[in-house]
Amino acid sequence: MLKQPKGFWSLFGTDMIVRTGYQMGKTPVLPMFAAAVGAGELMIGTIVAVSTMTGMVSKPLIGALSDRWGRKLWFFAALILFSGTPFLYQLVDTPEQLLALRLFHGSATAIFGPITLALVAEMERTGRATRLGWFGLAREFGYLLAPTIAGWMLLTFEDPATLFTVIGLFSCLAFLPSAFVRFNETPMQAQRANRPSILRQLASGFAHTATRVEMWFAGSLEMTVYSVTYGLKAFLPLFAIQEAGYGVLAAGVFFTVQEAAHIASRPVGGWFGDRVGHLAGIAAGMILIALALLWLPTVSTTSELFMVAALSGIGQGLIFPSTLAMVGNAVNSGHLGLGMGVYGTLKNLGKVAGPLVAGGLLEVLPYATLFRGLAGFALLAAIVVLLTHRHRRRLVTQRP
């Protein structure tokens, strides 16, 4: 499985570097930075969520344009944004300035996500699922390493703005492996004389994705999961430090443990989804996340805190292989960039909704009530998924 098409591991390395740098600026750094410049709970939730709003609007369009004009231009534009934007955080003095900068910074992931997934998917027709699975680890390693590194660096630098400068320097390293990434023309890009106008192409692509029921359903499930997990991600650092009395490093290690459990459980989650059904695997993961959130307000030691992190990570490991498999089976290869963009938009909706709703609720509710509310939402979603799974199995058994 390590033998992949030429250019794959260069793309893998590029993605891992920029994703690690980007995540270093999110948890636990961003909520603390927002609080340091005077943001309240609702504003903190907005600042954490706003970077994904760019992707909600632009991911499908960028994916569609890359289907027509190629991936290379967009790829390097995203790299410039990843490496250059962190240096601007030194200029931030108010919550409003931080909000605007996060909105701009989010354009990097809005471009990079659908472009890199499309590049991986179109390398070869064979082994696509395995290749996408391997590539997903690049992002997961970033999620795994970044929180602990950022927590440790905060103890060293103290000022979050200084940490963003380090992130910018680190992200510049991505230009080294990016020099070896291969960009192959898709059939639509190669047949310039016969291809339709851009408006007709966009209309055709959106019409195709609009009819992919399986993709919309899987994307909606991911949106639900991300709304819960990003609500937790936005406010767990403040809860751990201000309410529970844990240090900055413990808040960072929480998310490292969570991602380690996520990475370790993904192969089992994929096998479980293939064996018992994708919807059953998704429901099981949602139940584990709900149990973790119910447990969180009662933890009294760092060991328990990290056990909660591991449980929620395993839940994600059960969910995401199955949702990705459902989407991969639904999208036509001719509109792959657009399909990945729409899928990314649905995920981003969850990333935005979770912190915003959580921040609003924390204006009137304590942390414990918020976490229990998120758990209830996850359990409700699990019930809906299980009922859908049961209905589909009944239809299959009734076929002649």
Coordinates of C-alpha atoms in Angstrom, one line a residue:
M1 CA 0.0 0.0 0.0
L2 CA 3.0 2.3 0.4
K3 CA 3.6 2.1 -3.3
Q4 CA 1.5 5.0 -4.8
P5 CA 1.6 6.9 -8.1
K6 CA 4.4 9.4 -8.7
G7 CA 3.9 12.6 -6.8
F8 CA 1.6 11.2 -4.2
W9 CA 4.0 11.3 -1.3
S10 CA 5.1 14.8 -2.2
L11 CA 1.5 15.9 -2.1
F12 CA 1.1 14.1 1.2
G13 CA 4.1 15.9 2.7
T14 CA 2.9 19.3 1.5
D15 CA -0.5 18.7 2.9
M16 CA 0.8 17.5 6.3
I17 CA 3.0 20.6 6.7
V18 CA 0.4 23.2 5.9
R19 CA -2.3 21.4 7.9
T20 CA -0.1 21.1 10.9
G21 CA 0.8 24.8 10.8
Y22 CA -2.9 25.8 10.3
Q23 CA -4.0 23.6 13.2
M24 CA -1.3 25.0 15.5
G25 CA -3.1 28.3 15.1
K26 CA -6.5 26.9 16.1
T27 CA -6.5 24.8 19.2
P28 CA -5.8 25.9 22.0
V29 CA -4.2 29.1 20.6
L30 CA -7.1 30.8 18.8
P31 CA -9.7 30.9 21.7
M32 CA -7.0 32.2 24.0
F33 CA -5.9 34.8 21.4
A34 CA -9.5 35.9 21.0
A35 CA -10.0 36.2 24.8
A36 CA -6.7 38.2 25.1
V37 CA -7.9 40.8 22.6
G38 CA -11.2 41.2 24.5
A39 CA -13.7 38.9 22.8
G40 CA -16.6 37.5 24.8
E41 CA -18.0 33.9 24.5
L42 CA -20.2 34.6 21.5
M43 CA -17.5 36.5 19.7
I44 CA -14.9 33.7 20.5
G45 CA -17.3 31.1 18.9
T46 CA -17.7 33.4 15.9
I47 CA -13.9 33.9 15.5
V48 CA -13.3 30.1 15.7
A49 CA -16.0 29.4 13.2
V50 CA -15.6 32.2 10.7
S51 CA -12.6 30.8 8.8
T52 CA -14.7 28.0 7.5
M53 CA -17.4 30.4 6.2
T54 CA -15.1 31.1 3.2
G55 CA -15.1 27.5 2.3
M56 CA -18.9 27.1 2.6
V57 CA -19.3 29.5 -0.3
S58 CA -16.2 29.0 -2.4
K59 CA -15.3 25.3 -2.3
P60 CA -17.8 24.0 -4.9
L61 CA -17.0 26.9 -7.2
I62 CA -13.2 26.4 -6.9
G63 CA -13.6 22.7 -7.4
A64 CA -15.6 23.3 -10.6
L65 CA -13.1 25.9 -11.9
S66 CA -10.3 23.5 -11.3
D67 CA -12.1 20.8 -13.3
R68 CA -12.0 23.2 -16.2
W69 CA -8.7 25.1 -15.8
G70 CA -6.5 22.7 -13.9
R71 CA -5.4 22.3 -10.3
K72 CA -1.9 23.9 -10.4
L73 CA -2.8 27.6 -10.1
W74 CA -5.2 27.0 -7.2
F75 CA -2.8 24.7 -5.5
F76 CA 0.0 27.2 -5.3
A77 CA -2.3 30.1 -4.5
A78 CA -3.4 28.1 -1.4
L79 CA 0.2 27.5 -0.4
I80 CA 1.0 31.3 -0.6
L81 CA -2.0 32.0 1.7
F82 CA -1.0 29.2 4.1
S83 CA 2.5 30.6 4.5
G84 CA 1.9 34.3 4.2
T85 CA -1.2 35.0 6.2
P86 CA 0.1 34.0 9.7
F87 CA 2.6 36.9 9.7
L88 CA -0.4 39.3 9.7
Y89 CA -1.5 38.2 13.2
Q90 CA 1.1 40.6 14.7
L91 CA -1.1 43.5 13.5
V92 CA -4.3 42.3 15.4
D93 CA -5.4 44.4 18.3
T94 CA -9.2 43.9 18.4
P95 CA -11.7 41.1 18.1
E96 CA -13.1 42.6 14.9
Q97 CA -9.6 42.6 13.3
L98 CA -9.1 39.0 14.3
L99 CA -12.5 38.1 12.9
A100 CA -11.6 39.6 9.5
L101 CA -8.2 38.0 9.4
R102 CA -9.6 34.6 10.2
L103 CA -12.1 35.0 7.4
F104 CA -9.3 35.7 5.0
H105 CA -7.1 32.9 6.3
G106 CA -9.9 30.4 5.8
S107 CA -9.6 30.9 2.0
A108 CA -6.4 28.8 2.2
T109 CA -8.3 25.7 3.3
A110 CA -11.2 26.5 1.0
I111 CA -9.0 26.2 -2.0
F112 CA -6.6 23.5 -0.8
G113 CA -9.2 21.0 0.3
P114 CA -11.1 20.2 -2.9
I115 CA -8.0 20.7 -5.1
T116 CA -5.8 18.1 -3.2
L117 CA -8.6 15.5 -2.9
A118 CA -9.3 15.8 -6.6
L119 CA -5.6 15.5 -7.4
V120 CA -5.4 12.3 -5.3
A121 CA -8.6 10.8 -6.7
E122 CA -7.5 11.3 -10.4
M123 CA -4.0 9.9 -10.1
E124 CA -5.2 6.5 -11.1
R125 CA -8.6 4.8 -11.3
T126 CA -7.4 1.8 -9.4
G127 CA -6.8 1.9 -5.7
R128 CA -8.7 5.2 -5.3
A129 CA -10.2 4.4 -1.9
T130 CA -7.0 3.2 -0.4
R131 CA -5.1 6.2 -1.8
L132 CA -7.7 8.6 -0.3
G133 CA -7.5 6.8 3.0
W134 CA -3.7 7.2 3.1
F135 CA -4.0 10.8 2.1
G136 CA -6.4 11.5 4.9
L137 CA -3.6 10.6 7.3
A138 CA -1.7 13.7 6.3
R139 CA -4.4 15.9 7.7
E140 CA -4.9 13.7 10.8
F141 CA -1.2 13.8 11.6
G142 CA -1.5 17.6 11.6
Y143 CA -4.4 17.4 14.0
L144 CA -2.4 15.0 16.1
L145 CA 0.8 17.0 16.4
A146 CA -0.4 20.6 16.3
P147 CA -2.3 21.0 19.6
T148 CA 0.5 19.7 21.8
I149 CA 3.1 21.6 19.9
A150 CA 1.0 24.8 20.2
G151 CA 0.4 24.2 23.9
W152 CA 4.1 23.8 24.5
M153 CA 5.0 26.8 22.4
L154 CA 2.5 29.0 24.3
L155 CA 4.3 28.1 27.5
T156 CA 7.5 29.3 25.8
F157 CA 6.3 32.4 23.9
E158 CA 3.2 33.3 26.0
D159 CA 2.0 35.8 23.3
P160 CA -0.2 34.0 20.7
A161 CA 0.7 36.5 18.0
T162 CA 4.4 35.4 18.2
L163 CA 3.3 31.8 17.8
F164 CA 1.5 32.7 14.5
T165 CA 4.9 34.1 13.2
V166 CA 6.5 30.8 13.9
I167 CA 3.6 29.1 12.1
G168 CA 4.2 31.2 9.0
L169 CA 7.9 30.2 8.9
F170 CA 7.0 26.6 9.4
S171 CA 4.4 26.7 6.6
C172 CA 7.0 28.0 4.2
L173 CA 8.6 24.5 4.4
A174 CA 5.7 23.1 2.3
F175 CA 7.2 24.7 -0.8
L176 CA 10.0 22.0 -0.7
P177 CA 7.8 18.9 -1.3
S178 CA 5.3 20.9 -3.5
A179 CA 8.0 21.2 -6.2
F180 CA 7.6 17.4 -6.8
V181 CA 3.8 17.3 -7.0
R182 CA 2.5 16.1 -10.4
F183 CA -0.4 17.9 -12.1
N184 CA -2.2 15.8 -14.8
E185 CA -4.7 17.3 -17.2
T186 CA -8.2 15.9 -16.8
P187 CA -10.1 15.0 -20.1
M188 CA -12.1 18.2 -19.8
Q189 CA -9.0 20.4 -19.5
A190 CA -7.3 18.6 -22.4
Q191 CA -10.2 18.9 -24.9
R192 CA -10.2 22.7 -25.0
A193 CA -11.8 22.9 -28.4
N194 CA -14.8 20.8 -27.6
R195 CA -15.5 21.6 -24.0
P196 CA -18.7 23.5 -23.1
S197 CA -18.8 27.1 -21.9
I198 CA -18.0 27.7 -18.3
L199 CA -21.7 28.5 -17.4
R200 CA -22.9 25.3 -19.1
Q201 CA -20.2 23.3 -17.4
L202 CA -21.1 24.8 -14.0
A203 CA -24.8 24.2 -14.6
S204 CA -24.2 20.6 -15.6
G205 CA -22.0 20.0 -12.6
F206 CA -24.4 21.4 -10.1
A207 CA -27.3 19.6 -11.7
H208 CA -25.3 16.3 -11.3
T209 CA -24.4 16.8 -7.7
A210 CA -27.9 18.0 -6.8
T211 CA -29.2 14.5 -7.7
R212 CA -26.6 12.6 -5.7
V213 CA -28.8 11.7 -2.7
E214 CA -26.2 9.5 -1.1
M215 CA -23.6 12.3 -1.2
W216 CA -26.1 14.8 0.4
F217 CA -27.0 12.4 3.1
A218 CA -23.4 11.5 4.0
G219 CA -22.4 15.2 3.9
S220 CA -25.3 16.0 6.2
L221 CA -24.1 13.4 8.7
E222 CA -20.6 14.8 8.6
M223 CA -22.1 18.3 9.1
T224 CA -23.8 17.0 12.3
V225 CA -20.7 15.4 13.6
Y226 CA -18.6 18.5 12.9
S227 CA -21.1 20.8 14.6
V228 CA -20.7 18.8 17.8
T229 CA -17.0 18.3 17.7
Y230 CA -16.2 21.9 16.7
G231 CA -18.4 23.2 19.5
L232 CA -16.3 21.1 21.8
K233 CA -13.0 22.2 20.1
A234 CA -13.9 25.9 20.4
F235 CA -14.6 25.9 24.2
L236 CA -12.8 22.9 25.6
P237 CA -9.6 24.9 26.1
L238 CA -11.4 27.6 28.1
F239 CA -13.3 25.0 30.1
A240 CA -10.2 23.1 30.9
I241 CA -8.3 26.1 32.0
Q242 CA -10.9 28.4 33.6
E243 CA -13.5 26.0 34.9
A244 CA -11.7 22.7 35.5
G245 CA -8.3 24.1 36.6
Y246 CA -6.1 22.3 34.0
G247 CA -3.2 24.0 32.3
V248 CA -2.6 25.1 28.8
L249 CA -0.6 22.1 28.0
A250 CA -3.3 19.7 29.2
A251 CA -5.8 21.5 26.9
G252 CA -3.4 20.9 24.0
V253 CA -2.7 17.3 24.9
F254 CA -6.5 16.6 25.0
F255 CA -6.8 17.2 21.3
T256 CA -3.6 15.3 20.5
V257 CA -5.0 12.2 22.4
Q258 CA -8.3 12.7 20.6
E259 CA -6.6 12.7 17.2
A260 CA -4.3 9.8 18.1
A261 CA -7.4 7.7 19.0
H262 CA -9.1 8.9 15.7
I263 CA -6.1 7.8 13.6
A264 CA -5.7 4.5 15.3
S265 CA -9.4 3.6 15.0
R266 CA -9.9 4.6 11.4
P267 CA -8.9 1.3 9.9
V268 CA -11.2 -0.5 12.3
G269 CA -13.9 2.0 11.6
G270 CA -13.6 1.4 7.9
W271 CA -13.7 -2.4 8.4
F272 CA -16.7 -2.1 10.8
G273 CA -18.6 0.1 8.3
D274 CA -17.9 -2.4 5.4
R275 CA -19.0 -5.3 7.5
V276 CA -22.2 -4.1 9.3
G277 CA -23.1 -1.2 7.0
H278 CA -21.9 2.4 6.7
L279 CA -24.9 3.8 8.5
A280 CA -24.5 1.4 11.4
G281 CA -20.8 2.4 11.8
I282 CA -21.8 6.1 11.7
A283 CA -24.4 5.6 14.4
A284 CA -22.0 3.7 16.6
G285 CA -19.5 6.5 16.4
M286 CA -22.1 9.2 17.2
I287 CA -23.1 7.2 20.3
L288 CA -19.5 7.1 21.5
I289 CA -19.1 10.9 21.0
A290 CA -22.3 11.5 23.0
L291 CA -21.0 9.3 25.9
A292 CA -17.7 11.3 25.9
L293 CA -19.6 14.6 26.1
L294 CA -21.8 13.3 28.9
W295 CA -18.7 12.2 30.8
L296 CA -16.7 15.4 30.3
P297 CA -18.4 17.7 32.9
T298 CA -17.8 15.1 35.7
V299 CA -14.1 14.5 35.1
S300 CA -11.8 15.2 38.1
T301 CA -8.4 14.2 36.9
T302 CA -6.2 14.7 33.8
S303 CA -6.4 10.9 33.2
E304 CA -10.2 11.0 33.0
L305 CA -9.9 14.1 30.7
F306 CA -7.7 12.2 28.3
M307 CA -10.0 9.1 28.4
V308 CA -12.8 11.4 27.3
A309 CA -10.6 12.6 24.5
A310 CA -9.8 9.0 23.4
L311 CA -13.5 8.0 23.5
S312 CA -14.5 10.9 21.3
G313 CA -11.6 10.2 18.9
I314 CA -12.7 6.6 18.5
G315 CA -16.2 7.8 17.7
Q316 CA -14.8 10.0 14.9
G317 CA -12.7 7.0 13.6
L318 CA -15.9 5.0 13.2
I319 CA -17.8 7.8 11.4
F320 CA -15.6 9.4 8.9
P321 CA -14.4 6.3 6.8
S322 CA -18.1 5.4 6.2
T323 CA -19.2 8.9 5.3
L324 CA -16.2 9.3 2.9
A325 CA -17.0 5.9 1.3
M326 CA -20.6 7.0 0.7
V327 CA -19.6 10.2 -1.0
G328 CA -16.9 8.5 -3.1
N329 CA -19.4 6.0 -4.4
A330 CA -21.9 8.7 -5.4
V331 CA -19.9 11.3 -7.4
N332 CA -19.3 11.1 -11.1
S333 CA -15.6 11.3 -12.0
G334 CA -16.2 14.1 -14.5
H335 CA -17.3 16.4 -11.7
L336 CA -15.0 15.2 -9.0
G337 CA -13.7 18.6 -8.0
L338 CA -17.2 20.1 -7.7
G339 CA -18.4 17.0 -5.8
M340 CA -15.5 17.3 -3.3
G341 CA -16.3 21.0 -3.0
V342 CA -19.9 20.5 -2.2
Y343 CA -19.0 17.8 0.3
G344 CA -16.5 20.2 1.9
T345 CA -19.2 22.9 2.1
L346 CA -21.5 20.6 4.1
K347 CA -18.6 19.8 6.5
N348 CA -17.9 23.5 6.9
L349 CA -21.5 24.2 7.7
G350 CA -21.1 22.0 10.8
K351 CA -17.7 23.7 11.7
V352 CA -19.5 27.1 11.6
A353 CA -22.7 26.1 13.3
G354 CA -21.0 24.3 16.3
P355 CA -18.9 27.1 17.7
L356 CA -21.6 29.8 16.9
V357 CA -24.4 27.9 18.7
A358 CA -22.1 26.9 21.5
G359 CA -20.9 30.5 22.0
G360 CA -24.4 31.8 22.0
L361 CA -25.6 29.2 24.6
L362 CA -22.6 29.9 26.8
E363 CA -23.9 33.4 27.2
V364 CA -26.7 32.0 29.3
L365 CA -25.7 28.4 30.2
P366 CA -22.8 26.8 32.1
Y367 CA -20.3 24.6 30.3
A368 CA -21.7 21.4 31.8
T369 CA -25.2 22.1 30.4
L370 CA -23.7 22.9 27.0
F371 CA -21.8 19.6 26.8
R372 CA -24.8 17.6 27.8
G373 CA -26.9 19.5 25.1
L374 CA -24.3 18.6 22.5
A375 CA -24.5 14.9 23.7
G376 CA -28.2 14.9 23.3
F377 CA -27.9 16.3 19.7
A378 CA -25.4 13.5 18.8
L379 CA -27.7 10.8 20.3
L380 CA -30.7 12.2 18.4
A381 CA -28.7 12.0 15.2
A382 CA -27.6 8.5 16.0
I383 CA -31.2 7.4 16.4
V384 CA -32.2 8.9 13.0
V385 CA -29.2 7.1 11.3
L386 CA -30.2 3.8 12.9
L387 CA -33.8 4.1 11.8
T388 CA -32.6 4.9 8.3
H389 CA -30.3 1.9 8.3
R390 CA -33.1 -0.4 9.5
H391 CA -35.4 0.9 6.8
R392 CA -32.8 0.3 4.1
R393 CA -32.1 -3.2 5.3
R394 CA -35.9 -3.9 5.2
L395 CA -36.1 -2.7 1.6
V396 CA -33.2 -5.0 0.6
T397 CA -34.7 -8.1 2.2
Q398 CA -38.1 -7.4 0.5
R399 CA -36.6 -7.3 -3.0
P400 CA -37.4 -10.5 -5.1

